[in-house]
Amino acid sequence: MPLELTAKTTRPTGDSKRLERLKSILPQEGGLRDRDRMLFTERLALLLETGVNLNQALAALKKQSDKAAMEKIIDGLLDEIGSGRTFAAALATHPEFFSTTYVNLVAAGEQGGFLDRVLQELLDMDEKRERLRSTLMSALSYPAFLAAFSGAVVVFVLVVVFPKFAELFASIADQLPATTLALMWTSDQLRQHWIFVLLGSGGLILAWRYWSATPAGRERLDSLKLSFPVLKEVFIWLYLVQSLRVLGLSLGNGVSIVDALAACRDVVSNSVYRRFILGVERRIQEGATVASGFSQSEFIPLMVQQMISTGEQTGSLPKVMTRVADYYERELSKRANTLAKAA
């Protein structure tokens, strides 16, 4: 049967203002993005909180949307619910837009009668993930720009500046150091065979893209991310934030640990880390504890292992996982700011 939730209390003044603000924030034309799902989640949570039932809320969201793709998804949700399926089951028919974590948490909210609260928590999780992604991208974009600019300057010097001193260098070639001679040779090669240099560079880029898209290439790159000095710490922290936040939110809302771990494998893109999560899942199915599963990995920090063990012993595992995720999110932001300043 369709799920209908009614809020115990209404706050017409504050909520009406918030609803008006939401109506003014409309997605842009084009394909659906994470931001579209966040807007959908926020509006749906607000409507349910103010006492609107699920069918009416979805119908209202359809009218508010200005994207045909979003309207099509909402139409599909209404059809599925109208045929007697649960809201979570309806969401599961659109895996490209609603993740396993999203579906599992909505299912828990439906069963427990607190769907609006779960939607708000999902929105908070998405917003934190978006802030972290934005922070990391901002921190890495400046060093990347400097590297590209420096490379362009080096090529300019070799191709344009060096040839102007060619006669001078040639007259004292026997007195020049090996580094200068190497630069002269590189300058000559770039000017005389630039077409082959361009073709070779393009071929290397294409070969790299092809190799990195193969299973062996992805596996190798994922292993390097978790073993390369300095960078491995950043990637480990990032994967911990992504996985522990999903685990904490899922367990806190009644999702089983096995289902929560399965959802984590959809969140993290690294194949090595996914195998670690799968190993924890299998150990739990065999009767082991969550802490013992996390202690089997050499790249999980000792503090995380100890915190999870404590949370499991005290029955506060969801809270502990969320706290650890918040801690490493702060550390990632600090590290990103440090890298940006150092660059």
C-alpha atoms as a printed R data frame, in Angstrom:
    type eleno elety resid chain resno      x       y       z
1   ATOM     1    CA   MET     A     1  0.000   0.000   0.000
2   ATOM     2    CA   PRO     A     2  1.247   3.562  -0.574
3   ATOM     3    CA   LEU     A     3  2.906   5.071   2.445
4   ATOM     4    CA   GLU     A     4  1.276   8.135   3.957
5   ATOM     5    CA   LEU     A     5  3.020  10.092   6.683
6   ATOM     6    CA   THR     A     6  1.458  12.896   8.663
7   ATOM     7    CA   ALA     A     7  3.511  15.242  10.791
8   ATOM     8    CA   LYS     A     8  2.498  15.546  14.425
9   ATOM     9    CA   THR     A     9  2.882  19.297  14.400
10  ATOM    10    CA   THR     A    10  2.928  21.970  11.720
11  ATOM    11    CA   ARG     A    11  4.878  25.198  11.587
12  ATOM    12    CA   PRO     A    12  3.171  27.211   8.890
13  ATOM    13    CA   THR     A    13  5.227  30.374   9.132
14  ATOM    14    CA   GLY     A    14  8.756  28.975   9.001
15  ATOM    15    CA   ASP     A    15  7.927  26.105   6.681
16  ATOM    16    CA   SER     A    16  5.994  28.253   4.224
17  ATOM    17    CA   LYS     A    17  8.953  30.602   3.940
18  ATOM    18    CA   ARG     A    18 11.273  27.689   3.392
19  ATOM    19    CA   LEU     A    19  8.941  26.211   0.773
20  ATOM    20    CA   GLU     A    20  8.880  29.510  -1.109
21  ATOM    21    CA   ARG     A    21 12.669  29.563  -1.062
22  ATOM    22    CA   LEU     A    22 12.789  26.015  -2.412
23  ATOM    23    CA   LYS     A    23 10.371  26.854  -5.219
24  ATOM    24    CA   SER     A    24 12.725  29.590  -6.378
25  ATOM    25    CA   ILE     A    25 15.618  27.131  -6.662
26  ATOM    26    CA   LEU     A    26 14.927  25.159  -9.818
27  ATOM    27    CA   PRO     A    27 17.332  22.793 -11.573
28  ATOM    28    CA   GLN     A    28 18.771  23.903 -14.890
29  ATOM    29    CA   GLU     A    29 17.913  22.280 -18.185
30  ATOM    30    CA   GLY     A    30 19.948  19.230 -19.146
31  ATOM    31    CA   GLY     A    31 20.794  15.850 -17.672
32  ATOM    32    CA   LEU     A    32 20.175  14.933 -14.080
33  ATOM    33    CA   ARG     A    33 22.964  15.449 -11.575
34  ATOM    34    CA   ASP     A    34 23.585  14.908  -7.878
35  ATOM    35    CA   ARG     A    35 22.252  18.400  -7.241
36  ATOM    36    CA   ASP     A    36 18.897  17.403  -8.753
37  ATOM    37    CA   ARG     A    37 18.611  14.466  -6.373
38  ATOM    38    CA   MET     A    38 19.488  16.728  -3.446
39  ATOM    39    CA   LEU     A    39 16.740  19.185  -4.411
40  ATOM    40    CA   PHE     A    40 14.278  16.327  -4.815
41  ATOM    41    CA   THR     A    41 15.208  14.957  -1.382
42  ATOM    42    CA   GLU     A    42 15.000  18.329   0.357
43  ATOM    43    CA   ARG     A    43 11.626  19.228  -1.127
44  ATOM    44    CA   LEU     A    44 10.151  15.804  -0.453
45  ATOM    45    CA   ALA     A    45 11.347  15.862   3.176
46  ATOM    46    CA   LEU     A    46  9.801  19.303   3.660
47  ATOM    47    CA   LEU     A    47  6.445  18.313   2.171
48  ATOM    48    CA   LEU     A    48  6.242  15.140   4.273
49  ATOM    49    CA   GLU     A    49  7.234  17.067   7.374
50  ATOM    50    CA   THR     A    50  4.414  19.558   6.839
51  ATOM    51    CA   GLY     A    51  1.806  16.789   6.673
52  ATOM    52    CA   VAL     A    52  1.445  16.125   2.935
53  ATOM    53    CA   ASN     A    53  1.103  12.431   2.062
54  ATOM    54    CA   LEU     A    54  3.620  10.766  -0.232
55  ATOM    55    CA   ASN     A    55  1.476  10.684  -3.403
56  ATOM    56    CA   GLN     A    56  0.536  14.340  -3.096
57  ATOM    57    CA   ALA     A    57  4.144  15.288  -2.353
58  ATOM    58    CA   LEU     A    58  5.446  13.510  -5.441
59  ATOM    59    CA   ALA     A    59  2.728  15.050  -7.601
60  ATOM    60    CA   ALA     A    60  3.703  18.497  -6.310
61  ATOM    61    CA   LEU     A    61  7.379  17.861  -7.032
62  ATOM    62    CA   LYS     A    62  6.514  16.840 -10.569
63  ATOM    63    CA   LYS     A    63  4.797  20.185 -11.130
64  ATOM    64    CA   GLN     A    64  7.772  22.077  -9.645
65  ATOM    65    CA   SER     A    65 10.337  20.321 -11.836
66  ATOM    66    CA   ASP     A    66 11.470  21.892 -15.100
67  ATOM    67    CA   LYS     A    67 13.413  18.843 -16.305
68  ATOM    68    CA   ALA     A    68 11.730  16.224 -18.458
69  ATOM    69    CA   ALA     A    69 14.015  13.509 -17.079
70  ATOM    70    CA   MET     A    70 13.017  14.351 -13.514
71  ATOM    71    CA   GLU     A    71  9.329  14.373 -14.413
72  ATOM    72    CA   LYS     A    72  9.737  10.957 -16.018
73  ATOM    73    CA   ILE     A    73 11.329   9.547 -12.868
74  ATOM    74    CA   ILE     A    74  8.583  10.958 -10.643
75  ATOM    75    CA   ASP     A    75  5.942   9.572 -13.003
76  ATOM    76    CA   GLY     A    76  7.564   6.177 -12.666
77  ATOM    77    CA   LEU     A    77  7.595   6.473  -8.873
78  ATOM    78    CA   LEU     A    78  3.901   7.372  -8.807
79  ATOM    79    CA   ASP     A    79  3.045   4.446 -11.088
80  ATOM    80    CA   GLU     A    80  5.012   1.983  -8.947
81  ATOM    81    CA   ILE     A    81  3.437   3.251  -5.717
82  ATOM    82    CA   GLY     A    82  0.001   3.240  -7.332
83  ATOM    83    CA   SER     A    83  0.455  -0.434  -8.212
84  ATOM    84    CA   GLY     A    84  1.018  -1.266  -4.547
85  ATOM    85    CA   ARG     A    85  4.804  -1.209  -4.266
86  ATOM    86    CA   THR     A    86  6.622   0.575  -1.465
87  ATOM    87    CA   PHE     A    87  8.397   3.855  -2.023
88  ATOM    88    CA   ALA     A    88 11.783   2.165  -1.555
89  ATOM    89    CA   ALA     A    89 10.925  -0.486  -4.142
90  ATOM    90    CA   ALA     A    90  9.878   2.272  -6.538
91  ATOM    91    CA   LEU     A    91 13.170   4.092  -6.000
92  ATOM    92    CA   ALA     A    92 15.075   0.865  -6.676
93  ATOM    93    CA   THR     A    93 13.770   0.884 -10.264
94  ATOM    94    CA   HIS     A    94 15.996   3.934 -10.905
95  ATOM    95    CA   PRO     A    95 19.452   2.778  -9.730
96  ATOM    96    CA   GLU     A    96 21.160   5.345 -11.952
97  ATOM    97    CA   PHE     A    97 19.685   8.134  -9.802
98  ATOM    98    CA   PHE     A    98 19.024   6.561  -6.384
99  ATOM    99    CA   SER     A    99 21.892   4.575  -4.882
100 ATOM   100    CA   THR     A   100 21.583   1.368  -2.871
101 ATOM   101    CA   THR     A   101 22.240   3.381   0.284
102 ATOM   102    CA   TYR     A   102 19.415   5.746  -0.583
103 ATOM   103    CA   VAL     A   103 16.980   2.873  -1.205
104 ATOM   104    CA   ASN     A   104 17.967   0.973   1.958
105 ATOM   105    CA   LEU     A   105 17.554   4.013   4.184
106 ATOM   106    CA   VAL     A   106 14.222   4.945   2.654
107 ATOM   107    CA   ALA     A   107 13.057   1.371   3.250
108 ATOM   108    CA   ALA     A   108 14.078   1.649   6.909
109 ATOM   109    CA   GLY     A   109 12.297   5.009   7.187
110 ATOM   110    CA   GLU     A   110  9.120   3.573   5.671
111 ATOM   111    CA   GLN     A   111  9.096   0.635   8.043
112 ATOM   112    CA   GLY     A   112  9.803   2.821  11.072
113 ATOM   113    CA   GLY     A   113  7.463   5.667  10.141
114 ATOM   114    CA   PHE     A   114 10.169   8.343  10.044
115 ATOM   115    CA   LEU     A   115 10.673   8.791   6.306
116 ATOM   116    CA   ASP     A   116 10.951  12.586   6.499
117 ATOM   117    CA   ARG     A   117 13.798  12.312   9.029
118 ATOM   118    CA   VAL     A   118 15.662   9.777   6.886
119 ATOM   119    CA   LEU     A   119 15.336  12.013   3.831
120 ATOM   120    CA   GLN     A   120 16.797  14.924   5.777
121 ATOM   121    CA   GLU     A   121 19.718  12.745   6.883
122 ATOM   122    CA   LEU     A   122 20.301  11.653   3.284
123 ATOM   123    CA   LEU     A   123 20.318  15.285   2.244
124 ATOM   124    CA   ASP     A   124 22.847  16.136   4.964
125 ATOM   125    CA   MET     A   125 25.074  13.275   3.807
126 ATOM   126    CA   ASP     A   126 24.915  14.429   0.181
127 ATOM   127    CA   GLU     A   127 25.689  18.022   1.163
128 ATOM   128    CA   LYS     A   128 28.718  16.964   3.218
129 ATOM   129    CA   ARG     A   129 29.986  14.835   0.356
130 ATOM   130    CA   GLU     A   130 29.529  17.736  -2.061
131 ATOM   131    CA   ARG     A   131 31.387  20.140   0.252
132 ATOM   132    CA   LEU     A   132 34.261  17.698   0.603
133 ATOM   133    CA   ARG     A   133 34.446  17.128  -3.160
134 ATOM   134    CA   SER     A   134 34.436  20.875  -3.766
135 ATOM   135    CA   THR     A   135 37.206  21.418  -1.196
136 ATOM   136    CA   LEU     A   136 39.419  18.732  -2.713
137 ATOM   137    CA   MET     A   137 38.827  19.934  -6.278
138 ATOM   138    CA   SER     A   138 39.641  23.526  -5.305
139 ATOM   139    CA   ALA     A   139 42.832  22.430  -3.552
140 ATOM   140    CA   LEU     A   140 44.022  20.283  -6.462
141 ATOM   141    CA   SER     A   141 43.067  22.590  -9.323
142 ATOM   142    CA   TYR     A   142 45.666  25.259  -8.479
143 ATOM   143    CA   PRO     A   143 48.662  22.844  -8.343
144 ATOM   144    CA   ALA     A   144 47.432  21.274 -11.579
145 ATOM   145    CA   PHE     A   145 47.290  24.695 -13.228
146 ATOM   146    CA   LEU     A   146 50.798  25.527 -12.007
147 ATOM   147    CA   ALA     A   147 52.142  22.238 -13.366
148 ATOM   148    CA   ALA     A   148 50.540  22.822 -16.778
149 ATOM   149    CA   PHE     A   149 51.740  26.442 -16.892
150 ATOM   150    CA   SER     A   150 55.278  25.443 -15.904
151 ATOM   151    CA   GLY     A   151 55.358  22.802 -18.622
152 ATOM   152    CA   ALA     A   152 54.209  25.347 -21.196
153 ATOM   153    CA   VAL     A   153 56.932  27.787 -20.093
154 ATOM   154    CA   VAL     A   154 59.626  25.091 -20.379
155 ATOM   155    CA   VAL     A   155 58.485  24.190 -23.910
156 ATOM   156    CA   PHE     A   156 58.429  27.883 -24.881
157 ATOM   157    CA   VAL     A   157 61.983  28.399 -23.624
158 ATOM   158    CA   LEU     A   158 63.254  25.315 -25.447
159 ATOM   159    CA   VAL     A   159 61.515  26.104 -28.727
160 ATOM   160    CA   VAL     A   160 61.728  29.913 -28.863
161 ATOM   161    CA   VAL     A   161 64.458  31.173 -26.517
162 ATOM   162    CA   PHE     A   162 67.153  28.500 -26.783
163 ATOM   163    CA   PRO     A   163 67.546  28.687 -30.594
164 ATOM   164    CA   LYS     A   164 68.539  32.366 -30.302
165 ATOM   165    CA   PHE     A   165 71.659  31.297 -28.441
166 ATOM   166    CA   ALA     A   166 72.414  28.333 -30.704
167 ATOM   167    CA   GLU     A   167 75.431  29.925 -32.445
168 ATOM   168    CA   LEU     A   168 76.935  31.047 -29.144
169 ATOM   169    CA   PHE     A   169 76.470  27.608 -27.621
170 ATOM   170    CA   ALA     A   170 77.888  25.904 -30.703
171 ATOM   171    CA   SER     A   171 81.122  27.907 -30.503
172 ATOM   172    CA   ILE     A   172 81.776  26.809 -26.918
173 ATOM   173    CA   ALA     A   173 80.142  23.383 -27.066
174 ATOM   174    CA   ASP     A   174 83.223  21.677 -25.606
175 ATOM   175    CA   GLN     A   175 83.010  23.914 -22.522
176 ATOM   176    CA   LEU     A   176 79.305  23.457 -21.796
177 ATOM   177    CA   PRO     A   177 78.065  21.208 -18.971
178 ATOM   178    CA   ALA     A   178 76.175  18.039 -19.802
179 ATOM   179    CA   THR     A   179 72.845  19.533 -18.688
180 ATOM   180    CA   THR     A   180 73.101  22.417 -21.158
181 ATOM   181    CA   LEU     A   181 74.053  20.043 -23.960
182 ATOM   182    CA   ALA     A   182 71.026  17.887 -23.114
183 ATOM   183    CA   LEU     A   183 68.767  20.946 -23.272
184 ATOM   184    CA   MET     A   184 70.245  21.940 -26.624
185 ATOM   185    CA   TRP     A   185 69.594  18.468 -28.010
186 ATOM   186    CA   THR     A   186 66.005  18.520 -26.646
187 ATOM   187    CA   SER     A   187 65.429  21.933 -28.213
188 ATOM   188    CA   ASP     A   188 66.648  20.681 -31.604
189 ATOM   189    CA   GLN     A   189 64.412  17.609 -31.429
190 ATOM   190    CA   LEU     A   190 61.342  19.644 -30.527
191 ATOM   191    CA   ARG     A   191 61.876  22.101 -33.390
192 ATOM   192    CA   GLN     A   192 62.842  19.582 -36.047
193 ATOM   193    CA   HIS     A   193 60.469  16.765 -35.179
194 ATOM   194    CA   TRP     A   194 57.587  18.572 -33.503
195 ATOM   195    CA   ILE     A   195 54.949  16.685 -35.486
196 ATOM   196    CA   PHE     A   196 56.313  13.349 -34.266
197 ATOM   197    CA   VAL     A   197 56.505  14.699 -30.725
198 ATOM   198    CA   LEU     A   198 52.842  15.694 -30.885
199 ATOM   199    CA   LEU     A   199 51.798  12.385 -32.394
200 ATOM   200    CA   GLY     A   200 53.854  10.454 -29.851
201 ATOM   201    CA   SER     A   201 52.403  12.453 -26.953
202 ATOM   202    CA   GLY     A   202 48.879  11.892 -28.238
203 ATOM   203    CA   GLY     A   203 49.576   8.192 -28.647
204 ATOM   204    CA   LEU     A   204 50.894   7.943 -25.086
205 ATOM   205    CA   ILE     A   205 47.789   9.697 -23.758
206 ATOM   206    CA   LEU     A   206 45.483   7.366 -25.694
207 ATOM   207    CA   ALA     A   207 47.470   4.321 -24.593
208 ATOM   208    CA   TRP     A   208 47.280   5.484 -20.962
209 ATOM   209    CA   ARG     A   209 43.530   6.012 -21.185
210 ATOM   210    CA   TYR     A   210 43.040   2.603 -22.744
211 ATOM   211    CA   TRP     A   211 45.244   0.857 -20.177
212 ATOM   212    CA   SER     A   212 43.664   2.656 -17.211
213 ATOM   213    CA   ALA     A   213 40.213   1.554 -18.431
214 ATOM   214    CA   THR     A   214 41.157  -2.134 -18.447
215 ATOM   215    CA   PRO     A   215 40.569  -4.260 -15.324
216 ATOM   216    CA   ALA     A   216 44.315  -4.755 -14.869
217 ATOM   217    CA   GLY     A   217 44.978  -1.038 -15.278
218 ATOM   218    CA   ARG     A   218 42.265   0.013 -12.846
219 ATOM   219    CA   GLU     A   219 43.481  -2.564 -10.330
220 ATOM   220    CA   ARG     A   220 47.049  -1.268 -10.579
221 ATOM   221    CA   LEU     A   221 46.006   2.369 -10.215
222 ATOM   222    CA   ASP     A   222 43.747   1.549  -7.253
223 ATOM   223    CA   SER     A   223 46.636  -0.275  -5.575
224 ATOM   224    CA   LEU     A   224 48.944   2.695  -6.144
225 ATOM   225    CA   LYS     A   225 46.416   5.040  -4.554
226 ATOM   226    CA   LEU     A   226 46.620   3.012  -1.334
227 ATOM   227    CA   SER     A   227 50.394   2.550  -1.365
228 ATOM   228    CA   PHE     A   228 51.955   5.697  -2.845
229 ATOM   229    CA   PRO     A   229 53.659   7.828  -0.147
230 ATOM   230    CA   VAL     A   230 51.787  10.964   0.993
231 ATOM   231    CA   LEU     A   231 48.858  10.450  -1.395
232 ATOM   232    CA   LYS     A   232 47.831   7.127   0.148
233 ATOM   233    CA   GLU     A   233 46.861   8.870   3.389
234 ATOM   234    CA   VAL     A   234 44.578  11.267   1.529
235 ATOM   235    CA   PHE     A   235 42.862   8.464  -0.401
236 ATOM   236    CA   ILE     A   236 42.448   6.284   2.710
237 ATOM   237    CA   TRP     A   237 40.866   9.178   4.588
238 ATOM   238    CA   LEU     A   238 38.569   9.887   1.649
239 ATOM   239    CA   TYR     A   239 37.390   6.265   1.448
240 ATOM   240    CA   LEU     A   240 36.889   6.150   5.214
241 ATOM   241    CA   VAL     A   241 34.736   9.273   5.117
242 ATOM   242    CA   GLN     A   242 32.631   7.856   2.276
243 ATOM   243    CA   SER     A   243 32.168   4.373   3.759
244 ATOM   244    CA   LEU     A   244 31.865   5.160   7.472
245 ATOM   245    CA   ARG     A   245 29.313   7.900   6.866
246 ATOM   246    CA   VAL     A   246 27.130   5.467   4.929
247 ATOM   247    CA   LEU     A   247 27.608   2.785   7.593
248 ATOM   248    CA   GLY     A   248 26.829   5.133  10.473
249 ATOM   249    CA   LEU     A   249 23.718   6.538   8.834
250 ATOM   250    CA   SER     A   250 22.482   3.104   7.733
251 ATOM   251    CA   LEU     A   251 23.025   1.365  11.080
252 ATOM   252    CA   GLY     A   252 21.507   4.310  12.936
253 ATOM   253    CA   ASN     A   253 18.294   3.861  10.962
254 ATOM   254    CA   GLY     A   254 17.943   0.113  11.392
255 ATOM   255    CA   VAL     A   255 19.587  -1.163   8.210
256 ATOM   256    CA   SER     A   256 21.396  -4.464   8.792
257 ATOM   257    CA   ILE     A   257 25.187  -4.385   8.875
258 ATOM   258    CA   VAL     A   258 25.417  -6.743   5.880
259 ATOM   259    CA   ASP     A   259 23.150  -4.531   3.744
260 ATOM   260    CA   ALA     A   260 25.008  -1.420   4.910
261 ATOM   261    CA   LEU     A   261 28.367  -2.904   3.939
262 ATOM   262    CA   ALA     A   262 26.981  -3.940   0.551
263 ATOM   263    CA   ALA     A   263 25.880  -0.347  -0.005
264 ATOM   264    CA   CYS     A   264 29.399   0.869   0.869
265 ATOM   265    CA   ARG     A   265 30.775  -1.081  -2.079
266 ATOM   266    CA   ASP     A   266 28.658   1.135  -4.345
267 ATOM   267    CA   VAL     A   267 29.945   4.317  -2.714
268 ATOM   268    CA   VAL     A   268 33.716   3.763  -2.964
269 ATOM   269    CA   SER     A   269 35.225   3.496  -6.438
270 ATOM   270    CA   ASN     A   270 38.526   1.871  -5.426
271 ATOM   271    CA   SER     A   271 38.533  -1.882  -6.202
272 ATOM   272    CA   VAL     A   272 41.066  -2.679  -3.460
273 ATOM   273    CA   TYR     A   273 38.972  -0.927  -0.825
274 ATOM   274    CA   ARG     A   274 35.856  -2.627  -2.183
275 ATOM   275    CA   ARG     A   275 37.497  -6.014  -1.652
276 ATOM   276    CA   PHE     A   276 38.286  -4.987   1.903
277 ATOM   277    CA   ILE     A   277 34.610  -4.109   2.505
278 ATOM   278    CA   LEU     A   278 33.572  -7.407   0.921
279 ATOM   279    CA   GLY     A   279 35.970  -9.208   3.260
280 ATOM   280    CA   VAL     A   280 34.414  -7.510   6.294
281 ATOM   281    CA   GLU     A   281 30.966  -8.466   5.011
282 ATOM   282    CA   ARG     A   282 31.963 -12.115   4.634
283 ATOM   283    CA   ARG     A   283 33.547 -12.258   8.091
284 ATOM   284    CA   ILE     A   284 30.353 -10.900   9.645
285 ATOM   285    CA   GLN     A   285 28.285 -13.485   7.766
286 ATOM   286    CA   GLU     A   286 30.583 -16.107   9.283
287 ATOM   287    CA   GLY     A   287 29.860 -14.801  12.794
288 ATOM   288    CA   ALA     A   288 32.802 -12.450  13.359
289 ATOM   289    CA   THR     A   289 32.528  -8.898  14.700
290 ATOM   290    CA   VAL     A   290 32.759  -5.690  12.699
291 ATOM   291    CA   ALA     A   291 35.915  -4.714  14.583
292 ATOM   292    CA   SER     A   292 37.661  -7.951  13.676
293 ATOM   293    CA   GLY     A   293 36.882  -7.335  10.017
294 ATOM   294    CA   PHE     A   294 38.381  -3.838  10.103
295 ATOM   295    CA   SER     A   295 41.458  -5.072  11.984
296 ATOM   296    CA   GLN     A   296 42.359  -7.400   9.090
297 ATOM   297    CA   SER     A   297 43.353  -4.552   6.782
298 ATOM   298    CA   GLU     A   298 46.841  -3.050   6.834
299 ATOM   299    CA   PHE     A   299 45.692   0.341   5.523
300 ATOM   300    CA   ILE     A   300 42.955   1.036   8.086
301 ATOM   301    CA   PRO     A   301 44.417   3.358  10.775
302 ATOM   302    CA   LEU     A   302 44.775   1.853  14.250
303 ATOM   303    CA   MET     A   303 42.619   4.624  15.723
304 ATOM   304    CA   VAL     A   304 39.722   3.611  13.462
305 ATOM   305    CA   GLN     A   305 40.079  -0.031  14.468
306 ATOM   306    CA   GLN     A   306 40.061   0.893  18.158
307 ATOM   307    CA   MET     A   307 37.107   3.277  17.825
308 ATOM   308    CA   ILE     A   308 35.014   0.691  15.990
309 ATOM   309    CA   SER     A   309 35.880  -1.930  18.613
310 ATOM   310    CA   THR     A   310 34.821   0.456  21.387
311 ATOM   311    CA   GLY     A   311 31.608   1.391  19.571
312 ATOM   312    CA   GLU     A   312 30.722  -2.247  19.061
313 ATOM   313    CA   GLN     A   313 31.331  -3.103  22.716
314 ATOM   314    CA   THR     A   314 29.264  -0.158  23.975
315 ATOM   315    CA   GLY     A   315 26.435  -0.511  21.449
316 ATOM   316    CA   SER     A   316 27.133   2.898  19.908
317 ATOM   317    CA   LEU     A   317 28.638   1.780  16.621
318 ATOM   318    CA   PRO     A   318 26.514   4.086  14.377
319 ATOM   319    CA   LYS     A   319 27.457   7.153  16.418
320 ATOM   320    CA   VAL     A   320 31.141   6.177  16.513
321 ATOM   321    CA   MET     A   321 31.294   5.641  12.751
322 ATOM   322    CA   THR     A   322 29.666   8.997  12.098
323 ATOM   323    CA   ARG     A   323 32.087  10.714  14.483
324 ATOM   324    CA   VAL     A   324 35.092   9.077  12.823
325 ATOM   325    CA   ALA     A   325 33.807  10.114   9.395
326 ATOM   326    CA   ASP     A   326 33.403  13.718  10.611
327 ATOM   327    CA   TYR     A   327 36.944  13.664  12.053
328 ATOM   328    CA   TYR     A   328 38.560  12.495   8.836
329 ATOM   329    CA   GLU     A   329 36.484  14.924   6.802
330 ATOM   330    CA   ARG     A   330 37.950  17.770   8.871
331 ATOM   331    CA   GLU     A   331 41.445  16.319   8.458
332 ATOM   332    CA   LEU     A   332 40.946  16.070   4.698
333 ATOM   333    CA   SER     A   333 39.886  19.719   4.533
334 ATOM   334    CA   LYS     A   334 42.977  20.749   6.515
335 ATOM   335    CA   ARG     A   335 45.258  18.681   4.302
336 ATOM   336    CA   ALA     A   336 43.661  20.093   1.152
337 ATOM   337    CA   ASN     A   337 44.156  23.660   2.408
338 ATOM   338    CA   THR     A   338 47.773  22.872   3.275
339 ATOM   339    CA   LEU     A   339 48.434  21.457  -0.207
340 ATOM   340    CA   ALA     A   340 46.838  24.503  -1.826
341 ATOM   341    CA   LYS     A   341 48.979  26.917   0.235
342 ATOM   342    CA   ALA     A   342 52.150  24.921  -0.400
343 ATOM   343    CA   ALA     A   343 51.533  25.092  -4.123
